Short mmCIF file of C-alpha atoms in Angstrom, two decimals:
data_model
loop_
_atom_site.label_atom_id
_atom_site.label_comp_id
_atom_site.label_asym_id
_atom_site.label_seq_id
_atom_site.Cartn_x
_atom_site.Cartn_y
_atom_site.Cartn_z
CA UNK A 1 0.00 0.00 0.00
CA UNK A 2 1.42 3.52 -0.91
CA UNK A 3 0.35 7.02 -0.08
CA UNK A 4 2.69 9.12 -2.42
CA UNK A 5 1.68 7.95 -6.02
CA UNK A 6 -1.84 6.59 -6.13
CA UNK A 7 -1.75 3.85 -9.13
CA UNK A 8 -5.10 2.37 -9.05
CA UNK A 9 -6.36 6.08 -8.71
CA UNK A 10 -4.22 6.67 -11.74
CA UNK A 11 -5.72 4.39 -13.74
CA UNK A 12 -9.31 5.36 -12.98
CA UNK A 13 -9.07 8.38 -14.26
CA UNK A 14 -7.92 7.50 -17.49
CA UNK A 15 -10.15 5.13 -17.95
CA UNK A 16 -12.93 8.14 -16.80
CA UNK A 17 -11.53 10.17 -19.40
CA UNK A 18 -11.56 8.00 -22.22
CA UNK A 19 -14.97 7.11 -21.53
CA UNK A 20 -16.28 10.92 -21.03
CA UNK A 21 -14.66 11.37 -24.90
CA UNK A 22 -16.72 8.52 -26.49
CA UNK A 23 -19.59 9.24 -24.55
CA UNK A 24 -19.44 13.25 -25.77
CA UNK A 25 -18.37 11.85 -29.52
CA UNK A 26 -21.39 9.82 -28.95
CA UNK A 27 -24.29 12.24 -27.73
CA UNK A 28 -22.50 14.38 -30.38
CA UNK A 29 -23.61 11.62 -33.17
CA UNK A 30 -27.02 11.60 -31.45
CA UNK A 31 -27.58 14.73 -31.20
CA UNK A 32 -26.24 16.13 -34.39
CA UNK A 33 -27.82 13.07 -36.54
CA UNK A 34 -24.51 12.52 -38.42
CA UNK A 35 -21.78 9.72 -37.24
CA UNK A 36 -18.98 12.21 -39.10
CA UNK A 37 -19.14 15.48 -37.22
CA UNK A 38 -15.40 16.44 -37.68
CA UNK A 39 -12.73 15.25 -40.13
CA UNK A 40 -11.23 13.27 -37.49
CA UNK A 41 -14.14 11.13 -36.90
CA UNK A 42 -14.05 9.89 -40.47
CA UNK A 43 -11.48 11.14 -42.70
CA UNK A 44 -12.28 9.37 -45.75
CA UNK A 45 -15.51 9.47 -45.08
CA UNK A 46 -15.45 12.76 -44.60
CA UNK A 47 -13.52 13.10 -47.92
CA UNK A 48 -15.97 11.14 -49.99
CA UNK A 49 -19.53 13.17 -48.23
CA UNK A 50 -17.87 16.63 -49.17
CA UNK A 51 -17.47 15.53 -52.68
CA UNK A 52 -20.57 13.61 -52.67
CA UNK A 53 -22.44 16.43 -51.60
CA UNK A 54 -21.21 19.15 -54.40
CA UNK A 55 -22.24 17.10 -56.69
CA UNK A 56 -25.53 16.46 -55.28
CA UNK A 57 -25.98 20.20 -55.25
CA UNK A 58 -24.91 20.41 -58.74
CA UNK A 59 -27.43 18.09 -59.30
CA UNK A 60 -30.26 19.82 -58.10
CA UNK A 61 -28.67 23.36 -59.72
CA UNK A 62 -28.26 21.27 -63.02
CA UNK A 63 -31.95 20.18 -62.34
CA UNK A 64 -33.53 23.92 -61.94
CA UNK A 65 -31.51 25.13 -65.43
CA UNK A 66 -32.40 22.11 -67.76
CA UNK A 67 -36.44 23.21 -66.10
CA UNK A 68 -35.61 26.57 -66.92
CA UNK A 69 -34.59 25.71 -70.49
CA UNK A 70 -38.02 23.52 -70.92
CA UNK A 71 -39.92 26.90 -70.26
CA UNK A 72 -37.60 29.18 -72.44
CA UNK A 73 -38.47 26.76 -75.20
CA UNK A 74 -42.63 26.56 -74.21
CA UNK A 75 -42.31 30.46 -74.94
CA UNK A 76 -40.26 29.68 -78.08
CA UNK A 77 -42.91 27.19 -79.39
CA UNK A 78 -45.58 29.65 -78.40
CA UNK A 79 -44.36 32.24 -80.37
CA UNK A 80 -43.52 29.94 -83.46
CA UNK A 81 -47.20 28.97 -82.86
CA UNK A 82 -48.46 32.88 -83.72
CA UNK A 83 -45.79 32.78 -86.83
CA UNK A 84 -47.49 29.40 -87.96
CA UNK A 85 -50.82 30.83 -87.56
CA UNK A 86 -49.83 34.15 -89.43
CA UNK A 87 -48.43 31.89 -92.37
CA UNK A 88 -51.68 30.00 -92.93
CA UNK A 89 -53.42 33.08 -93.20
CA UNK A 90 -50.86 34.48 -95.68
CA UNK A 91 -51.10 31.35 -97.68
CA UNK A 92 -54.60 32.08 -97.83
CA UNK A 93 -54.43 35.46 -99.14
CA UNK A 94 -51.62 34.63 -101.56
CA UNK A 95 -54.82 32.35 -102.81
CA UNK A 96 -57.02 34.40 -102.74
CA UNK A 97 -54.64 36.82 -104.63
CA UNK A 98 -54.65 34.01 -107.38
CA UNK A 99 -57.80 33.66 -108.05
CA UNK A 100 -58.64 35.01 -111.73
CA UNK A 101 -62.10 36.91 -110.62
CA UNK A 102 -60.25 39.83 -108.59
CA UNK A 103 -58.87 43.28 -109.93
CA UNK A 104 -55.37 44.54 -109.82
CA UNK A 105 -57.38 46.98 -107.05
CA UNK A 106 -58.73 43.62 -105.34
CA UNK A 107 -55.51 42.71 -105.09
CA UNK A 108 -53.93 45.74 -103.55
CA UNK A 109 -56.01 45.25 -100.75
CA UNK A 110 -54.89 41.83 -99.75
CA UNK A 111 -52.08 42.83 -100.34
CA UNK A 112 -52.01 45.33 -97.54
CA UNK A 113 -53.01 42.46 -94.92
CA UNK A 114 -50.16 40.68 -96.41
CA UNK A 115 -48.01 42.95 -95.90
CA UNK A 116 -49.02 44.13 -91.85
CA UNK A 117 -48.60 40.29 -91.30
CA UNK A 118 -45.05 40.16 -93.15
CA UNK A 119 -44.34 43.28 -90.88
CA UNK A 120 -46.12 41.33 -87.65
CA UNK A 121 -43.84 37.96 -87.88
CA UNK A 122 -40.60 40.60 -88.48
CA UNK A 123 -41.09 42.12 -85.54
CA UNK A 124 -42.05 39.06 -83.47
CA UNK A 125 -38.48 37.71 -84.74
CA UNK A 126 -36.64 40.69 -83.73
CA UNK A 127 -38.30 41.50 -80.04
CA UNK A 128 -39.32 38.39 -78.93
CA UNK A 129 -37.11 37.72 -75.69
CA UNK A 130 -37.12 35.78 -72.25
CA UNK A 131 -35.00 37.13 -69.34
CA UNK A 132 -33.47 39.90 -71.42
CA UNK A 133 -32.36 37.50 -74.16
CA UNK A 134 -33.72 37.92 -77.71
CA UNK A 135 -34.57 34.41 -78.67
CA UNK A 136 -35.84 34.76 -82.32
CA UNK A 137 -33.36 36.97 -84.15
CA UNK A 138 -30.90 34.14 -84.89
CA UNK A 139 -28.96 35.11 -81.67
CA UNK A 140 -28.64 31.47 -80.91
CA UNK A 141 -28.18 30.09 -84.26
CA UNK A 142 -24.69 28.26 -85.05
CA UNK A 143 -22.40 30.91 -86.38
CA UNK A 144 -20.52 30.99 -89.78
CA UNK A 145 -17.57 33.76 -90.75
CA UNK A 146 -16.29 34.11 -94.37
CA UNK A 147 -13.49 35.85 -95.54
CA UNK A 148 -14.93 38.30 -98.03
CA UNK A 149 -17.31 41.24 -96.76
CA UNK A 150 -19.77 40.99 -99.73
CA UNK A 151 -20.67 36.66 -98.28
CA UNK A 152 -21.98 36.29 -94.97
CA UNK A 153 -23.28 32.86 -93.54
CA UNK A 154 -27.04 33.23 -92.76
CA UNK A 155 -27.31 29.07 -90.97
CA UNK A 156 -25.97 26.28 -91.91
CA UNK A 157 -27.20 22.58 -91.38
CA UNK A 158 -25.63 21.54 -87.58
CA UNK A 159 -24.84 18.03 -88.96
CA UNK A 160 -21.93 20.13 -90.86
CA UNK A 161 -18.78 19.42 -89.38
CA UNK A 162 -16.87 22.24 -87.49
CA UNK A 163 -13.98 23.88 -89.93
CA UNK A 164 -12.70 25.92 -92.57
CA UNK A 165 -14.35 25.14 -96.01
CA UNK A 166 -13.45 26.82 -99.88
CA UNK A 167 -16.47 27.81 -101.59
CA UNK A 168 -15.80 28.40 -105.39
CA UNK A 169 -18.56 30.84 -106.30
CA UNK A 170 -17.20 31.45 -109.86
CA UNK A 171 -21.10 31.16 -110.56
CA UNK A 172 -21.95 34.53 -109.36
CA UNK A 173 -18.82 36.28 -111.01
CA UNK A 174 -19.94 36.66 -114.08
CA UNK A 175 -22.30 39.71 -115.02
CA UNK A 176 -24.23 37.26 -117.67
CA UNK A 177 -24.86 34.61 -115.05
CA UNK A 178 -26.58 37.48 -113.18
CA UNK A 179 -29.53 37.86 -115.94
CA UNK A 180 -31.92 35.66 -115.14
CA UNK A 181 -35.20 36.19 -112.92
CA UNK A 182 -36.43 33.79 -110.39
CA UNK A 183 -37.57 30.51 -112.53
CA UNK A 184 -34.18 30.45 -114.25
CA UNK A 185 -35.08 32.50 -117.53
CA UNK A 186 -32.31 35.06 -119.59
CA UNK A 187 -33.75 38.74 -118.95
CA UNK A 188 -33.12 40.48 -122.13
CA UNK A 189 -33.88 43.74 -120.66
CA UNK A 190 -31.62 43.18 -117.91
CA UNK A 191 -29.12 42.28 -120.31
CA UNK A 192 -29.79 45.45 -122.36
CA UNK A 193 -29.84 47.61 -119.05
CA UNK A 194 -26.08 45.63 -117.80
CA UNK A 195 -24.95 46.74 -121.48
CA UNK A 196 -25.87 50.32 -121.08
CA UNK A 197 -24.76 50.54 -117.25
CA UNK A 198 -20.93 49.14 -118.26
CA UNK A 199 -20.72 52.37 -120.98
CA UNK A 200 -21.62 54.85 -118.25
CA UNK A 201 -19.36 57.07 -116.75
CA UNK A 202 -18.36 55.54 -112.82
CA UNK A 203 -17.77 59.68 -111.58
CA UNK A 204 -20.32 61.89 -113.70
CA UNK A 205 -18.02 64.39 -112.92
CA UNK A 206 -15.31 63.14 -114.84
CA UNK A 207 -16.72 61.13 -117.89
CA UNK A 208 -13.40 60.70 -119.23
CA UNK A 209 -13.36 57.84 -116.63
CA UNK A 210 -16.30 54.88 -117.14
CA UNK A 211 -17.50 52.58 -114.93
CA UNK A 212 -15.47 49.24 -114.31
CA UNK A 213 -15.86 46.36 -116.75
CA UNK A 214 -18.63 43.86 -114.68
CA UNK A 215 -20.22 46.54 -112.81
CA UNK A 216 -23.88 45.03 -112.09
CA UNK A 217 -27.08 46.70 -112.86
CA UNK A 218 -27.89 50.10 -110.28
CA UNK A 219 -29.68 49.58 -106.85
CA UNK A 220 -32.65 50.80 -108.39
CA UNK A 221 -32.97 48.03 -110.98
CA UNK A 222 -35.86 45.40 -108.92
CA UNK A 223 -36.98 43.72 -112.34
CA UNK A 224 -33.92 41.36 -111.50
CA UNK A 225 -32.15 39.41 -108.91
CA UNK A 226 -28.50 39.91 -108.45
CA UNK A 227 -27.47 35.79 -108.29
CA UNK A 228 -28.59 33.07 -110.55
CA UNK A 229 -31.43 30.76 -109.68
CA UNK A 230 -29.95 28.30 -112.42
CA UNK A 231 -29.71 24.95 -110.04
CA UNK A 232 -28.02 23.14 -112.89
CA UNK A 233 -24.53 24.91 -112.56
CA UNK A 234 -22.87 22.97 -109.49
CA UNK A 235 -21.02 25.32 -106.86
CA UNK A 236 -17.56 23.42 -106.06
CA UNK A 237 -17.11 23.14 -102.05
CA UNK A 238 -13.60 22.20 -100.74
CA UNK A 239 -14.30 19.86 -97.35
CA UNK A 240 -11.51 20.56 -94.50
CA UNK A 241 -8.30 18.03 -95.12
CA UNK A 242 -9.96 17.41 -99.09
CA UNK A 243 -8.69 18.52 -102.15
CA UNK A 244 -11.01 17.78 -104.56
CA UNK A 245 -14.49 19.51 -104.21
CA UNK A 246 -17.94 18.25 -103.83
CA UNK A 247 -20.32 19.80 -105.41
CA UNK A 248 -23.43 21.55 -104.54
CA UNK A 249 -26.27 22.97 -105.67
CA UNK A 250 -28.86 25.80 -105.34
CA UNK A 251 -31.96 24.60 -103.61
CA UNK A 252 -33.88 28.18 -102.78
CA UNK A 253 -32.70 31.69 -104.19
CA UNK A 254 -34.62 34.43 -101.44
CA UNK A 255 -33.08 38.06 -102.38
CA UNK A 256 -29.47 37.47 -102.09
CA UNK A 257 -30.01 34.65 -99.89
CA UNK A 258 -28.81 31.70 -101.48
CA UNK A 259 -29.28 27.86 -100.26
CA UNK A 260 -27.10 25.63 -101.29
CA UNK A 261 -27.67 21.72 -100.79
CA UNK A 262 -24.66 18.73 -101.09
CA UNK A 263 -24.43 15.01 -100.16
CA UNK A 264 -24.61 13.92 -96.82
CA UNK A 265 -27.52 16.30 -95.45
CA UNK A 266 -25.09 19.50 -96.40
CA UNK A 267 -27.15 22.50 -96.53
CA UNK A 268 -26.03 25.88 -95.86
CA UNK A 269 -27.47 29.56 -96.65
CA UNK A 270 -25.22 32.75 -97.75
CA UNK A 271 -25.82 35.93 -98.07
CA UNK A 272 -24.11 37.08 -101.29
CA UNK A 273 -24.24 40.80 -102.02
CA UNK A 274 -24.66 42.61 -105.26
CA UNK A 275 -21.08 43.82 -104.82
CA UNK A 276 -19.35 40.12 -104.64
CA UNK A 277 -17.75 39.91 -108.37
CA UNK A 278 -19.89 42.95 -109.91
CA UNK A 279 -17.33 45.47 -108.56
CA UNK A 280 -14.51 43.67 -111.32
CA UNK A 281 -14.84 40.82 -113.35
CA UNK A 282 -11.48 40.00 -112.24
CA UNK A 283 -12.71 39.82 -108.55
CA UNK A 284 -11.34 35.91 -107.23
CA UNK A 285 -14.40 33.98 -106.98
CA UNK A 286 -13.30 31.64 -104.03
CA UNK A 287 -13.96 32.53 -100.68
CA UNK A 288 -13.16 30.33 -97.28
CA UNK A 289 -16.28 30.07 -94.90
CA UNK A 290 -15.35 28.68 -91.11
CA UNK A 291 -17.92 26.90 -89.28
CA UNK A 292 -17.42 27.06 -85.98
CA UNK A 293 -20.25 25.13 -84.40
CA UNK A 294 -20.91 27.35 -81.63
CA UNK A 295 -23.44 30.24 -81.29
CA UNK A 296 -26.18 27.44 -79.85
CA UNK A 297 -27.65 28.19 -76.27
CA UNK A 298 -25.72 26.01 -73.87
CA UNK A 299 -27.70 24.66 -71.27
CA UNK A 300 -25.72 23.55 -68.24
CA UNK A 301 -27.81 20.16 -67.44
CA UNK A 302 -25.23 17.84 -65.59
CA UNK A 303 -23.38 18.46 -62.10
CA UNK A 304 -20.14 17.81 -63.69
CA UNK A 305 -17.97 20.05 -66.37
CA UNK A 306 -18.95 19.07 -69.77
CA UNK A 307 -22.44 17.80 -69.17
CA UNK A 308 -24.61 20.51 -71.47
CA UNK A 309 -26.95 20.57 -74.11
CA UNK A 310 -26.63 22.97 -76.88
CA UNK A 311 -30.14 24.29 -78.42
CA UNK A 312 -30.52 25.97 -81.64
CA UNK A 313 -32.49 28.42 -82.11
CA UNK A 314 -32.49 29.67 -86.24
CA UNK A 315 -34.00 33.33 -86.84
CA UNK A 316 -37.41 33.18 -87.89
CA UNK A 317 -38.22 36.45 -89.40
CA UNK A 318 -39.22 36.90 -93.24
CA UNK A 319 -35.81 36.55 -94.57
CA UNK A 320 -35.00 33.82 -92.51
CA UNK A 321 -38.33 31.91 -93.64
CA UNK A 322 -37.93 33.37 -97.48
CA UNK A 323 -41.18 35.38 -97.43
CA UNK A 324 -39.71 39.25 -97.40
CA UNK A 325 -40.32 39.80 -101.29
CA UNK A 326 -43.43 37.84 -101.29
CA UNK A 327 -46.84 40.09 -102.71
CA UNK A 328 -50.22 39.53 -103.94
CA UNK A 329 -50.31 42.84 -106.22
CA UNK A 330 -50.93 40.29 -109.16
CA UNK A 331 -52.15 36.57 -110.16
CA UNK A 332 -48.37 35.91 -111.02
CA UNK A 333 -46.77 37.06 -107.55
CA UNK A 334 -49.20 35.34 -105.65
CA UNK A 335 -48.77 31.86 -107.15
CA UNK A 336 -44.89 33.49 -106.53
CA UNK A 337 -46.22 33.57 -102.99
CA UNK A 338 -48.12 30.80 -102.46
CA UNK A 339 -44.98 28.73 -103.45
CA UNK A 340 -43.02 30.64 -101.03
CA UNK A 341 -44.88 30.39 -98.30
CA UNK A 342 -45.79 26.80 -98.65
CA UNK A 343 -42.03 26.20 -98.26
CA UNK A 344 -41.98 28.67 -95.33
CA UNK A 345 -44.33 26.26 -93.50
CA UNK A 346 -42.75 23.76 -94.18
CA UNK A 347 -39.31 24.94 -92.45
CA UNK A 348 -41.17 26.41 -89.93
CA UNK A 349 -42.98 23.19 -89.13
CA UNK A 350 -39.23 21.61 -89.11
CA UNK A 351 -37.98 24.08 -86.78
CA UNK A 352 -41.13 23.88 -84.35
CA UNK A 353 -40.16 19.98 -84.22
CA UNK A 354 -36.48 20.41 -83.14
CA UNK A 355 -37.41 22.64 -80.49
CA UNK A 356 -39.92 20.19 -79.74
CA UNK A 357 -37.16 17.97 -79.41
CA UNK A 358 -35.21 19.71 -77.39
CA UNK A 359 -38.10 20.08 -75.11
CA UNK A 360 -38.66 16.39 -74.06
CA UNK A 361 -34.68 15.78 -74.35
CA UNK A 362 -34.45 18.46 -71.32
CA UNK A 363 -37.31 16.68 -69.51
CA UNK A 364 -36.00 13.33 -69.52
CA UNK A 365 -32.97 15.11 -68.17
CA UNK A 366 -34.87 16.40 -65.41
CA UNK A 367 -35.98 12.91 -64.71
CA UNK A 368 -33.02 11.75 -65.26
CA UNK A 369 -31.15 14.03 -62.15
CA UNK A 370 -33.72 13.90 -60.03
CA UNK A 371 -33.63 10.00 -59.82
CA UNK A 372 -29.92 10.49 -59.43
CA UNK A 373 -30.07 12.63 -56.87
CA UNK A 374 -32.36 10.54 -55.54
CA UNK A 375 -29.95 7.22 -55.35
CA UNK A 376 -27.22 9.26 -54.58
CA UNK A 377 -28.88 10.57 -51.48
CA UNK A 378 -29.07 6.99 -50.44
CA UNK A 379 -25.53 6.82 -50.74
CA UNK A 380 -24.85 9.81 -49.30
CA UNK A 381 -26.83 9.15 -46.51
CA UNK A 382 -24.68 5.43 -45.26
CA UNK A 383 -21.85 7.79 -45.19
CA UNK A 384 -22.75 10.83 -43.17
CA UNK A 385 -25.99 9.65 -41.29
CA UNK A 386 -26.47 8.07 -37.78
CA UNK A 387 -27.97 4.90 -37.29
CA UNK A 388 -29.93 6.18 -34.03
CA UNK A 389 -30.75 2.93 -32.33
CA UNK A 390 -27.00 1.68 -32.88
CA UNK A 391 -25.48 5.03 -31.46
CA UNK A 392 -28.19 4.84 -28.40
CA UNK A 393 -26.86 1.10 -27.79
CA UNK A 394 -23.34 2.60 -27.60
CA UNK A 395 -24.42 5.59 -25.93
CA UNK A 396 -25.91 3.44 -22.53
CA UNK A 397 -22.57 1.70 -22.89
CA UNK A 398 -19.90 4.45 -22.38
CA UNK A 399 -22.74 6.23 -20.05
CA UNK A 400 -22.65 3.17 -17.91
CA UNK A 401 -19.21 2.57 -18.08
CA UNK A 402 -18.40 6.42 -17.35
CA UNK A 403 -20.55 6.36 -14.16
CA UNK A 404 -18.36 3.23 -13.04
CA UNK A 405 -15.12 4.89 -13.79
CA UNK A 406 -16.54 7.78 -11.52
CA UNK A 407 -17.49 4.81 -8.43
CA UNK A 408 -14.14 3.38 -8.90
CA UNK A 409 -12.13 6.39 -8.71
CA UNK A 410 -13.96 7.39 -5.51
CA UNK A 411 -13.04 4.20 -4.02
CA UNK A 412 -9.48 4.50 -5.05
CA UNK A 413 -8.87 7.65 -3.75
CA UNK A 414 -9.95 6.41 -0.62
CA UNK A 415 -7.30 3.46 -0.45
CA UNK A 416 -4.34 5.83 1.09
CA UNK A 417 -6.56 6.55 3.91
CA UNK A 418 -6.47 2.70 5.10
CA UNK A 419 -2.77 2.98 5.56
CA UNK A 420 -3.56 4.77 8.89
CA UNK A 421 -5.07 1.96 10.38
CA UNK A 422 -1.41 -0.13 9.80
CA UNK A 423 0.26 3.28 12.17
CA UNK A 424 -2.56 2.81 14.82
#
């Protein structure tokens, strides 16, 4: 028996402190509901929940945008809806405007309606906007850049590969391939009026100077279209890493909006001036168009980097649908228009059914994350959660075992008092 160092007494209270710390790390679990309250309690565990839960945040984030997208395109398709309505009516005025029993004056007046609705679908293309964003003005339609000011890129087909591509437009160099209206037939006046234009002065100032040799017909001149509608005469298109062309041919002529259509589901639109080729005949008819394959809405629908859906959205005003030169002022430009249209509802109706789509691809993604989220909650929950009747269980023990430390240590601190009996 000693009285200096107290061993037993010693060893009490270690064993009282070891049991206070589980049974605090224990009502912690209890009381907290999670069996990793610090790092040290779990620290791969605790690795593995931090991670777990960003991405089950993502998840829901990633959930909210792709809804967010579904509505933007609801509001798209409703406003396609009004265009589609305005087009049937048009089509029935343009038949109306064919009909053999009505004046010239008859005429005038549907033409007027045509014309407010022409002007109505315009301006539903150019203001048309959700959350700031104009949605109908071709803001979020795949983007083309050429390398010659007079050719821009007005859409292109997104089954095109991204790249650099040579267009040989040699077709639209040459004044005399410029002559011919609409349906492919020579304009003899137009050739007379290119003839008379080529022997007039360029500075009526100075006539000892003329005008270049290919200059094109003046702005003025609407009896004729500045490019050829002659689909025969293929348009050479150099593929990225080809060298020898494919070639392609015009499918719609709209103004100087010309569509050209290849193998393989090519299809692309430019926007070739009156200046390309008519300022020289010497002017190099090949130009280099880059697709780039971006301009599309990206819709973040995934937790992770990489995980997005890109939406198209083409412009869907008159020029875009190839209706802005359409009139009923006579039986010929109204079976002009009928045509026109008719094809107008058409691509409408094709662009109404990608959006479509694009709709119930975004909400099988929202299915799709919420049932992940909802497995991965599972998950997430073996890791970080308490198992409350198996924590209780090991709660009673260490409280049990604490309060018996505590009687032990009072009966070992009460051993060195016995040694006075042995001095009595």
């Amino acid at each position: 028996m000693r009285i200096n160092y107290n061993a037993t007494a010693m060893m009490a209270v270690n064993r009282l402190n070891v049991n206070d710390e589980n049974l605090s790390v224990s009502t912690g679990k209890l009381s907290s509901g999670y069996k990793i309250n610090r790092a040290k309690d779990n620290p791969s565990g605790y690795a593995m929940s931090r991670k777990m839960r960003a991405q089950l945040e993502g998840l829901m984030q990633a959930r909210d945008n792709s809804d967010t997208g579904v509505n933007i395109l609801k509001a798209v398709d409703g406003a396609l809806s009004e265009i589609h309505d305005m087009l049937q009516r048009i089509n029935e005025l343009s038949i109306k405007g064919a009909n053999g029993t009505l004046s010239d004056g008859d005429r005038e007046l549907v033409d007027e309606e045509v014309q407010k609705m022409k002007e109505e679908i315009q301006r539903i293309s150019e203001t048309f906007e959700f959350n700031g964003q104009k949605l109908l003005d071709g803001s979020f339609q795949l983007k083309g850049y050429t390398d010659n000011v007079n050719v821009k890129v007005a859409g292109y087909d997104e089954s095109i590969s991204s790249g650099v591509y040579e267009f040989d437009l040699s077709l639209f160099n040459n004044p005399a391939d410029n002559l011919y209206d609409v349906d492919g037939n020579f304009v003899e006046e137009a050739f007379e009026t290119w003839k008379k234009v080529i022997d007039v002065p360029a500075d009526p100032d100075n006539p000892t100077i003329p005008a270049a040799p290919g200059t094109i017909f003046p702005p003025d001149y609407d009896k004729t279209i500045s490019i050829n509608n002659n689909s025969a005469k293929p348009i050479p298109v150099t593929f990225p890493g080809a060298t020898t062309p494919v070639d392609t041919y015009i499918s719609e002529v709209n103004g100087t909006y010309v569509t050209l259509e290849g193998p393989s589901g090519f299809e692309v639109t430019l926007d070739i001036r009156k200046e390309f080729g008519g300022i020289t005949a010497n002017a190099d008819p090949k130009i280099e168009v880059e697709f780039t394959g971006m301009g599309a809405m990206t819709i973040q629908v995934g937790g992770n980097e990489g995980q997005e859906l890109d939406v198209e959205i083409p412009e869907v005003g008159t020029k875009g649908l190839g209706i802005n030169t359409i009139n009923t002022k006579t039986k010929e430009s109204s079976l002009e228009a009928i045509e026109k249209v008719s094809s107008a509802i058409n691509k409408l109706s094709g662009i109404r059914s990608k959006i479509g789509a694009y709709q119930n691809r975004l909400e099988s993604i929202v299915e799709s994350n919420e049932i992940n989220h909802e497995n991965m909650t599972g998950a997430y929950s073996n890791i970080l959660d308490t198992d409350m009747s198996e924590e209780y269980t090991t709660y009673a023990t260490y409280q049990v075992l604490s309060q018996a430390s505590t009687s032990v240590l009072a009966q070992a601190n009460e051993r060195p008092s016995q040694v006075l009996q042995l001095l009595q």
